[in-house]
Coordinates of C-alpha atoms and ligand atoms in Angstrom, one line a residue:
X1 CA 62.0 78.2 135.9
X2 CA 59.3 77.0 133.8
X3 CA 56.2 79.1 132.9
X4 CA 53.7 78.5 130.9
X5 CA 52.4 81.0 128.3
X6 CA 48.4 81.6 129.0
X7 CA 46.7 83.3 125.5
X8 CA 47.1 86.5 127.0
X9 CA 50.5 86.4 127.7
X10 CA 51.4 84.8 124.7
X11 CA 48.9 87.8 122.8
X12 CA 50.6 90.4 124.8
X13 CA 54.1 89.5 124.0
X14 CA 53.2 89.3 120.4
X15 CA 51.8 93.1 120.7
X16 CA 55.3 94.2 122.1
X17 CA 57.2 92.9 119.7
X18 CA 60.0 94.9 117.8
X19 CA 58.8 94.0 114.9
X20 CA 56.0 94.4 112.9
X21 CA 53.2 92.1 112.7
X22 CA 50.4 91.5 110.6
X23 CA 48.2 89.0 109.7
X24 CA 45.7 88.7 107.0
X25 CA 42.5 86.2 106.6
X26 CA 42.5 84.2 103.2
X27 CA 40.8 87.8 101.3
X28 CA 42.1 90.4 102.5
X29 CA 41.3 91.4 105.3
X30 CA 43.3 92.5 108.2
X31 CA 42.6 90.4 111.6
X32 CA 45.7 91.7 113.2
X33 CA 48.7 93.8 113.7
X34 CA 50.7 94.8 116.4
X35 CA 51.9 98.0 118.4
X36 CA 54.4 98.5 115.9
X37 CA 52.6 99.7 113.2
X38 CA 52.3 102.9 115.6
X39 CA 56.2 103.3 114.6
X40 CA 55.6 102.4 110.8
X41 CA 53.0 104.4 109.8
X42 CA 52.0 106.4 112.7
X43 CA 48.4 104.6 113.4
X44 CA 46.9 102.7 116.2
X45 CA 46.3 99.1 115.3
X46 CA 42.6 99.7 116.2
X47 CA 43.0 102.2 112.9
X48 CA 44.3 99.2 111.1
X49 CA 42.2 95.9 112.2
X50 CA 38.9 95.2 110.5
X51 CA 40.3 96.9 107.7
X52 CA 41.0 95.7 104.0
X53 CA 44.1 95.7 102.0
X54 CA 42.9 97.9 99.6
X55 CA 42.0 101.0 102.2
X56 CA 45.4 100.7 103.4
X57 CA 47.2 100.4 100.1
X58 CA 48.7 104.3 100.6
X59 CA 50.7 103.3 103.3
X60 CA 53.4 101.6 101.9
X61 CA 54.6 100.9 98.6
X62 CA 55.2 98.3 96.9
X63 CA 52.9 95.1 98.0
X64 CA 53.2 91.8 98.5
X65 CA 50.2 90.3 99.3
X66 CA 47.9 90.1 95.9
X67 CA 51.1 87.3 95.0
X68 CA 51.5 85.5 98.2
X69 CA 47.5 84.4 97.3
X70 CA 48.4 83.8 94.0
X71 CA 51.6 81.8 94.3
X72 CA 51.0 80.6 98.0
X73 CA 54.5 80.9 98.6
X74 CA 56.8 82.7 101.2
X75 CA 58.0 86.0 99.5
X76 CA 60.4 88.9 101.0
X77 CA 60.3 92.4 99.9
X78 CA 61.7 95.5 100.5
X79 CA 58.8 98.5 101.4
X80 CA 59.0 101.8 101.9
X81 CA 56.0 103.3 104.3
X82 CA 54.1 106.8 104.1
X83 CA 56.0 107.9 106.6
X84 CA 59.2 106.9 104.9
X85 CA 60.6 104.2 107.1
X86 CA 62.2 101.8 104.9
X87 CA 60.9 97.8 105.8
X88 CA 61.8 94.5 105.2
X89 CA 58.6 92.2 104.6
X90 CA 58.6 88.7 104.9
X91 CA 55.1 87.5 103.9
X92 CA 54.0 83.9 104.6
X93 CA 51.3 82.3 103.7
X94 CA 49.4 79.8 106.4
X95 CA 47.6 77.1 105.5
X96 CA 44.6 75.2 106.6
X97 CA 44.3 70.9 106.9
X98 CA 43.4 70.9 102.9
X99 CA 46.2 73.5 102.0
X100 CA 44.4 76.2 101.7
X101 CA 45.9 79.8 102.7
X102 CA 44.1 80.4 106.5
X103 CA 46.2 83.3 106.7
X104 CA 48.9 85.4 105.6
X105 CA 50.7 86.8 108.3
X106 CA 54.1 88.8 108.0
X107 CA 57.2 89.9 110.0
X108 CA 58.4 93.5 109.1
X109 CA 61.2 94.9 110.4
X110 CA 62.1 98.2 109.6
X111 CA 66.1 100.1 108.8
X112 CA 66.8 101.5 112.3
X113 CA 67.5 97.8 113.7
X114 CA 69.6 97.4 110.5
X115 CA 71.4 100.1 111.4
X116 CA 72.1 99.3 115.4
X117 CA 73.1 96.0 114.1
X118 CA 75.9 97.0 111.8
X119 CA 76.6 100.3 113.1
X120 CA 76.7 101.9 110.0
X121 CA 77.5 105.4 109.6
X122 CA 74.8 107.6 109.4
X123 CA 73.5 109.0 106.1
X124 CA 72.2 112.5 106.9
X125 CA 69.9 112.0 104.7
X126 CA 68.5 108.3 105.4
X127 CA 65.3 109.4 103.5
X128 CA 64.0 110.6 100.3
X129 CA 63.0 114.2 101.4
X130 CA 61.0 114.6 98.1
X131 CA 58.3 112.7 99.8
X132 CA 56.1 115.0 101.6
X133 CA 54.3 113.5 104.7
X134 CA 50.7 114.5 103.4
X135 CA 47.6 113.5 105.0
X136 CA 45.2 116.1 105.4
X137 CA 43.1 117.3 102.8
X138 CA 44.5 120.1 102.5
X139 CA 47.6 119.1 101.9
X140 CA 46.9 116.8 99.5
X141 CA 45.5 119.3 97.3
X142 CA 48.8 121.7 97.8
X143 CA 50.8 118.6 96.5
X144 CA 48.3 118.3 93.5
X145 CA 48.2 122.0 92.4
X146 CA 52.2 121.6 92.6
X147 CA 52.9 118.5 90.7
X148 CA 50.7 120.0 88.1
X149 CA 52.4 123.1 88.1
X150 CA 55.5 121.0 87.6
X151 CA 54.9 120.4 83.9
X152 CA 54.2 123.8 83.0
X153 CA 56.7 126.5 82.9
X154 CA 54.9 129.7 84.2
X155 CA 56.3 131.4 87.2
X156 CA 54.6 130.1 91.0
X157 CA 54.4 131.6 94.0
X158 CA 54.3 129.6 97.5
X159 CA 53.1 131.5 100.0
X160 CA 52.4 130.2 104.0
X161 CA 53.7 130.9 107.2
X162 CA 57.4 130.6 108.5
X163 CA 58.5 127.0 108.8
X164 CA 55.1 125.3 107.0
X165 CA 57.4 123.8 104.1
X166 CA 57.7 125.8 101.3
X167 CA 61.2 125.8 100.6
X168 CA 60.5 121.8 100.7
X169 CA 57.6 122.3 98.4
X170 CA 59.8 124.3 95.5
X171 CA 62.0 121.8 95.7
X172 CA 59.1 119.2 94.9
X173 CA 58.1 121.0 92.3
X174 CA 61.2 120.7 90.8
X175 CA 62.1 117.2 91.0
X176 CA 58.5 116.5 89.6
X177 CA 59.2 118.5 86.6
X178 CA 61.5 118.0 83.4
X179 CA 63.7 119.5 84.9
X180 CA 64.4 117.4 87.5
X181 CA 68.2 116.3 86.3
X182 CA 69.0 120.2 86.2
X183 CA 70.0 122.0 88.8
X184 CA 67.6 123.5 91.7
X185 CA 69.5 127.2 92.5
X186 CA 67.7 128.7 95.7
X187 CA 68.5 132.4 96.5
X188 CA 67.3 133.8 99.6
X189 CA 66.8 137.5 98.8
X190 CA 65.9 138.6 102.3
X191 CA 70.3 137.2 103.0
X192 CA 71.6 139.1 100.4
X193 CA 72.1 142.8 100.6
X194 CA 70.5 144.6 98.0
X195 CA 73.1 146.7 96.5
X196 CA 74.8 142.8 95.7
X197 CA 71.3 141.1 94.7
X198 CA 71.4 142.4 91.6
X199 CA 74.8 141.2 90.6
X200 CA 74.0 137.7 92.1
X201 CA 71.0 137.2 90.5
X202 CA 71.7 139.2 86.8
X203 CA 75.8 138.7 86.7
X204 CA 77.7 141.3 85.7
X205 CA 80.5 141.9 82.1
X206 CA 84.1 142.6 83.0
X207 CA 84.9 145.7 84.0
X208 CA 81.4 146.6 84.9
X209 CA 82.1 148.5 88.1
X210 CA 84.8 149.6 90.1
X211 CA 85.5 146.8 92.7
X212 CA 84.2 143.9 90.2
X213 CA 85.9 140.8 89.4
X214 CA 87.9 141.3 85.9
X215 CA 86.6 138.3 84.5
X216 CA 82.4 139.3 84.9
X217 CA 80.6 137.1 86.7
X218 CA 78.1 134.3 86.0
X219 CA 74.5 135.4 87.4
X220 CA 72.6 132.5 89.6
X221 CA 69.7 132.7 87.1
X222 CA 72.5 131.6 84.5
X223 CA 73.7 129.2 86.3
X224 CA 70.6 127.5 86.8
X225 CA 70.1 127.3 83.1
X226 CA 67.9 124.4 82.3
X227 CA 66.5 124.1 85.4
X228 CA 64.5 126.0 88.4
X229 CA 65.4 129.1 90.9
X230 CA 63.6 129.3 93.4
X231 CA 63.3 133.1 95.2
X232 CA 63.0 133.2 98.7
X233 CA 61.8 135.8 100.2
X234 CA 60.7 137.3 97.6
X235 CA 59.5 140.2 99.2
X236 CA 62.4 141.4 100.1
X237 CA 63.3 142.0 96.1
X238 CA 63.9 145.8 96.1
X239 CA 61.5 147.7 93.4
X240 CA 64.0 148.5 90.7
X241 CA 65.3 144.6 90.9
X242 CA 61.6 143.9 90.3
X243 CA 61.3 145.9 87.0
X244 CA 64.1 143.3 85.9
X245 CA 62.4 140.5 87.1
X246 CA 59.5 140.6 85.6
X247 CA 61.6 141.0 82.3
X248 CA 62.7 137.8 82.9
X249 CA 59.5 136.4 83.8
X250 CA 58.1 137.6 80.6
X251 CA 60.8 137.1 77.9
X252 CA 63.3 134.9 79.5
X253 CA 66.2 137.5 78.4
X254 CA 67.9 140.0 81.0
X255 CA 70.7 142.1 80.0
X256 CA 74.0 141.4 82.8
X257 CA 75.4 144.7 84.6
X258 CA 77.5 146.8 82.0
X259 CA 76.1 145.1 79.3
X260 CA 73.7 145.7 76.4
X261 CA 73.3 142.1 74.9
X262 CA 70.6 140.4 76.4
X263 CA 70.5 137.1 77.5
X264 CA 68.5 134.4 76.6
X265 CA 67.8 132.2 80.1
X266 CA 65.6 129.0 80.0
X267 CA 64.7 128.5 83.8
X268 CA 61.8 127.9 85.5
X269 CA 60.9 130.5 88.6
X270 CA 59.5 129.9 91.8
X271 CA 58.9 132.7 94.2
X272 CA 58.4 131.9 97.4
X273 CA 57.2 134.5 100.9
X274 CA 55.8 134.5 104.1
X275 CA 54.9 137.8 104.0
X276 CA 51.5 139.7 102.7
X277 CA 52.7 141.3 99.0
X278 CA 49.4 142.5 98.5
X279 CA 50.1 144.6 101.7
X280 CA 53.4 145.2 100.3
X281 CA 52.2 146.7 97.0
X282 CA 49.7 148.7 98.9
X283 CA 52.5 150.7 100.8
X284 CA 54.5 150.7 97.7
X285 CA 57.3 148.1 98.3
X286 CA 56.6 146.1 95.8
X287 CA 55.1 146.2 92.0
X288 CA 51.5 145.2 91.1
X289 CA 52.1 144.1 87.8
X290 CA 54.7 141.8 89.4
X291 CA 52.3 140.5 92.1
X292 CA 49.5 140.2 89.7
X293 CA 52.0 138.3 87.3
X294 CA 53.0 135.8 90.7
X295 CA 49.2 135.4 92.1
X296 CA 47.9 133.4 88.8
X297 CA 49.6 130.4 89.8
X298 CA 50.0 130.4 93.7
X299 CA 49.9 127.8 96.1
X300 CA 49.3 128.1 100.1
X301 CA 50.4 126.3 102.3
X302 CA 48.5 126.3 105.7
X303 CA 49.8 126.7 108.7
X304 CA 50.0 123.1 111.3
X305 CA 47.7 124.2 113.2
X306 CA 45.0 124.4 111.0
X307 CA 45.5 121.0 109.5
X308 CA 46.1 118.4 112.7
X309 CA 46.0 115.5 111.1
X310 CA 49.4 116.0 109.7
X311 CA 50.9 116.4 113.5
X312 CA 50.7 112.6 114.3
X313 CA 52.5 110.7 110.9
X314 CA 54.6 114.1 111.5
X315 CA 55.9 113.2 114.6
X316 CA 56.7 109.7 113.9
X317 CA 58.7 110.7 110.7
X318 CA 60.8 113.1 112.5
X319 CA 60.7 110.6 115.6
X320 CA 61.9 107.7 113.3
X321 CA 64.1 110.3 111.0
X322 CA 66.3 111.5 114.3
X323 CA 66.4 107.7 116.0
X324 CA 68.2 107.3 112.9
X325 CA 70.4 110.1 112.8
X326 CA 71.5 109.7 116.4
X327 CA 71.6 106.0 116.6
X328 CA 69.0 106.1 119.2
X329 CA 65.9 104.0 119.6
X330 CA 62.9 105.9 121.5
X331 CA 59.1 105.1 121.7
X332 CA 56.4 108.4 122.2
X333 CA 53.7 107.8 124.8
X334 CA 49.9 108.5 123.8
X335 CA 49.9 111.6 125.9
X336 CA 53.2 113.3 124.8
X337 CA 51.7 112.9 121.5
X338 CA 48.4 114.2 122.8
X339 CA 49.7 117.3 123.8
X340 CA 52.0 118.1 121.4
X341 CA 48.5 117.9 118.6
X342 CA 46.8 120.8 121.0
X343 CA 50.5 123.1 120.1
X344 CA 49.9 125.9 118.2
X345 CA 53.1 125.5 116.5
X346 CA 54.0 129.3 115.6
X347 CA 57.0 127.5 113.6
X348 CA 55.2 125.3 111.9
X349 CA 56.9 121.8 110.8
X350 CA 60.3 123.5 111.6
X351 CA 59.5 123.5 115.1
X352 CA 57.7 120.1 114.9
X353 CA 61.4 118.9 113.7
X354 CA 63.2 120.9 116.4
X355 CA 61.0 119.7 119.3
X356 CA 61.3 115.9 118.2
X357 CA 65.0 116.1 117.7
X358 CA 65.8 117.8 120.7
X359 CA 63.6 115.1 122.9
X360 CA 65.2 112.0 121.4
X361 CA 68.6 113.1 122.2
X362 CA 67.6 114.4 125.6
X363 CA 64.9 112.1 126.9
X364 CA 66.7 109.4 129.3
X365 CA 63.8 106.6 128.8
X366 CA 62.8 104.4 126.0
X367 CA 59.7 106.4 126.1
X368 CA 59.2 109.6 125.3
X369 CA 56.6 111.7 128.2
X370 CA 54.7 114.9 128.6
X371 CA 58.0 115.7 131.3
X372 CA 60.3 115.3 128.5
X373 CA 58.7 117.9 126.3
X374 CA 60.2 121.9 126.4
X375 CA 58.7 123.2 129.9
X376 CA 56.4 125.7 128.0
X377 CA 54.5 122.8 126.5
X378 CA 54.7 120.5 129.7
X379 CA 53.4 123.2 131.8
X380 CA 50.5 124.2 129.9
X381 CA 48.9 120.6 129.9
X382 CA 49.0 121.5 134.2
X383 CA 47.3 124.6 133.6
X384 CA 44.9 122.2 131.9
X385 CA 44.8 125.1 129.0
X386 CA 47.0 124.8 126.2
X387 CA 46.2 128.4 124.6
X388 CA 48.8 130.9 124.0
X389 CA 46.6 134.0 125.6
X390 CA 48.3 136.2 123.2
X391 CA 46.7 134.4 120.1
X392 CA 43.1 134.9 121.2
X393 CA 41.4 137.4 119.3
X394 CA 37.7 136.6 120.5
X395 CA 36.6 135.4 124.0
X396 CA 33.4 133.2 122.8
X397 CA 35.5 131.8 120.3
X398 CA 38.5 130.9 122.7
X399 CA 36.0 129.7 124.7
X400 CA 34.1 127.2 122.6
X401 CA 37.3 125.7 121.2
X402 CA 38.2 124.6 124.8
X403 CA 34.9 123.7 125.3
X404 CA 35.2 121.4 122.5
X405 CA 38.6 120.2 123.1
X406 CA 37.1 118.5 126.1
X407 CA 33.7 117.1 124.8
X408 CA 35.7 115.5 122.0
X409 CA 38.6 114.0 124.6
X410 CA 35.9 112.7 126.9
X411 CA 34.2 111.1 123.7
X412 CA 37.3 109.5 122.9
X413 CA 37.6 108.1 126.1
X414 CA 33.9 107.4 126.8
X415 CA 32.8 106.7 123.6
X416 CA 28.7 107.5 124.8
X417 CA 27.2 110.8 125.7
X418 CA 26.0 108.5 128.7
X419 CA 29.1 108.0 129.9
X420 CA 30.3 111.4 129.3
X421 CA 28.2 113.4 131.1
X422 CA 28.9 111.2 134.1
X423 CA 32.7 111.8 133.5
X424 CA 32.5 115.5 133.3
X425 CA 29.7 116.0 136.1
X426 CA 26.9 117.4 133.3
X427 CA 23.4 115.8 132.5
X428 CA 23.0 113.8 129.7
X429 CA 20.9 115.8 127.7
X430 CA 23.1 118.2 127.9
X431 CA 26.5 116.3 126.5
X432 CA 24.2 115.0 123.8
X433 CA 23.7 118.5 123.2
X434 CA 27.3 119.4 122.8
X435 CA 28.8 116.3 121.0
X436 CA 26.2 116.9 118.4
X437 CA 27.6 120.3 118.2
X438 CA 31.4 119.8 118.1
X439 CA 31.4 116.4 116.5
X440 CA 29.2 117.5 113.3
X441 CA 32.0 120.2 113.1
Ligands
ATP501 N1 55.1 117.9 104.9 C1 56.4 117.8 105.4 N2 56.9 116.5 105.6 C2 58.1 116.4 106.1 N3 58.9 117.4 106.4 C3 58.5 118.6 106.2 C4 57.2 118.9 105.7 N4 57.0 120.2 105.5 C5 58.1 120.8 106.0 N5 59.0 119.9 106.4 C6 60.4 120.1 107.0 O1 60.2 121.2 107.9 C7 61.3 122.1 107.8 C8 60.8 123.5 107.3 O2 60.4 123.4 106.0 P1 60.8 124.6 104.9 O3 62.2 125.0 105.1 O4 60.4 124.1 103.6 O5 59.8 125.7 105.4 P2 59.6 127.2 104.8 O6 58.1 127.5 104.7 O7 60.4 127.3 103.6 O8 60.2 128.1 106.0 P3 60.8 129.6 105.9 O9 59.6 130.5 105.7 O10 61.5 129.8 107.2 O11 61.7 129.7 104.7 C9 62.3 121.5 106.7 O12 63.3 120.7 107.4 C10 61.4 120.5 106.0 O13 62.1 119.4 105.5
MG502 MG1 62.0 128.5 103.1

């Protein structure tokens, strides 16, 4: 059967491609890309078009194009993107009657197909975790505070709720630092039982206590020598470990169990809690002088909810990161993704990670739906209200984020105040009223 292609078929079969696709004027300019950029980098090709090179340049790494002008030749290169899916670009240069570049446009395709093709074995790691997906503001200026806190020595604290990546954070820290060929020794001090913490962290000389290994035993701080520890939970440290600690902290020297020559460690520390130690020190838990000593240099790390725009390249890493692991290939629909930005996300990136794992192993389809998602989430988008009642601590202000929630969807939609107020029944004046309000916000 013959068929022939009409522009529109021809522009729609392009847009469902596998691969990427993207096509540059002759300076620079983007004129087109197609839905799988949504995969690459996490953006909507309406993000993209219009757009130059050079305001997109963060998104991958290295480029291609400033040579294909310059040598007007076909080049392939190997990319890795913000979200860390690792491309292939082929990059060719179209050219116009007098042999002039018209266009460059450029076929990416990206590791998973790789993979599916040769059936590799999965790496568990397929990416390099060091790379922190990082788009909101404040974000960005948690990575900067760390990387400069990387060169310097002094002790840090990471604070931020449960699951918001600070474990992930100390280890960037680390592998920005001088120290980065040394070993990174993390010691939860919430897991270990007190009476043994001290032993673990400080070592102990032969024959220090009944019950002890004959031979003494090598502290973790020791054993990190050179490079960083990180202490989670610190918190938990009980008060007379602390007195020890901030020895450390101070001199660099500790003396092991049973003995009376100190040690000369050179490490660098990094605390890390969840919990509030200024409440701590109030009820006497834990030491001010220590706290004091841990504050000058700490970083917080907010929790998801309060910076969105990290949800979305969020979910495509972990989408892309688990197609991988499992050997699965899974698109997200608009309105999973939708929903899944309105979360509150008590557990931060962890449960980000857990959510997106669990539907691409589950979820039947190629793509992913609001009736895939864990029925708490699914059934609060049919009680149109995606609040946790137990979270609210003011009515007005409950009230006036929901408010906003659906002025700004209808906008999105809409896109004019006319046409919103005719979508949500109000008068005009009226949604003019309250976009200016929530959109200025
Ligand atoms: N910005 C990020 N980009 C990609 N993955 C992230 C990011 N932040 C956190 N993660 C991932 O989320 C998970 C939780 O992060 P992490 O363990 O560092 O959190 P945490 O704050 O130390 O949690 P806890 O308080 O329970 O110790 C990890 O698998 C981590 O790799
Ligand atoms: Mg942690």
């Amino acid at each position: 059967m013959t068929h022939d292609l009409t522009y529109d078929d021809f522009f729609d079969i392009v847009d469902n491609l596998y691969d990427e696709i993207w096509v540059y004027d002759n300076n620079y300019k983007i004129v087109y890309v197609n839905k799988a950029v949504k995969r690459h980098y996490g953006l909507n090709p309406d993000d993209i078009i219009g757009k130059t090179f050079f305001e997109m340049l963060k998104f991958w790494d290295p480029s291609v194009l400033p040579s294909i002008y310059k040598s007007k030749k076909i080049h392939a290169i190997r990319q890795y993107s913000n979200i860390g899916v690792e491309l292939f670009n082929i990059a060719t240069p179209i050219f116009d009657k007098d042999g002039e570049i018209k266009f460059v446009a450029m076929s990416v395709r990206d590791k998973l197909y790789d993979n599916i093709l040769i059936q590799n074995n999965y790496d568990e790691n397929p990416f390099d975790y060091s790379d922190i997906i990082c788009v909101s503001d404040v974000m960005k200026r948690c990575l900067k505070i760390a990387e400069k806190l990387s060169d310097i020595d002094s002790i840090c604290l990471i604070t931020g709720e449960s699951g918001t990546g600070k474990t992930m954070l100390a280890k960037y820290i680390h592998d920005h630092s001088p120290r980065k060929d040394k070993p990174f020794v993390s010691i939860n001090c919430s897991a270990i039982p007190s009476e043994l913490l001290e032993s673990e962290l400080f070592g102990y000389k032969r024959g220090a206590f009944t019950g002890a290994n004959v031979n003494g035993k090598l502290g973790l701080l020791e054993t990190a020598s050179g490079g960083t520890v990180l202490l989670d939970e610190i918190g938990e440290i009980p008060y007379t470990i602390q007195a020890k600690l901030l020895h450390v902290i101070q001199d660099k020297t500790f003396f092991p169990i049973g003995s009376t020559k100190p040690i000369k460690v050179d490490i660098k520390i990094i605390a890390a809690t969840n919990r509030d130690i200024q409440k701590l020190c109030m009820t006497g838990l834990f030491r001010e002088d220590l706290y004091y000593r841990l504050k000058v240099f700490e970083i917080y790390i907010p929790p998801l909810r309060e910076r969105q725009e990290d949800i979305e390249p969020l979910i495509f890493f972990f989408l892309n990161k688990y197609s991988q692991k499992y050997n699965l290939s899974h698109e997200i629909s608009q309105k999973t993704i939708e929903i899944l930005k309105l979360n509150t996300w008590r557990g931060n990136i962890r449960e980000l990670s857990n959510v997106i794992e669990r539907m691409v192993v589950i979820t039947e389809n190629f793509k992913i739906e609001p009736s895939d998602l864990p029925s708490d989430m699914f059934s609060y988008q049919y009680n149109g209200n995606s609040e946790d009642i137990g979270s609210i601590t003011s009515f007005d202000d409950a009230v006036e984020k929901y408010e906003s929630k659906i002025i700004l969807k209808a906008y999105e939609k809409h896109k004019t105040s006319r046409k919103v107020a005719a979508a949500l029944s109000i008068s005009q004046t009226r949604a003019t009223k309250l976009l200016k309000k929530y959109l200025n916000k």
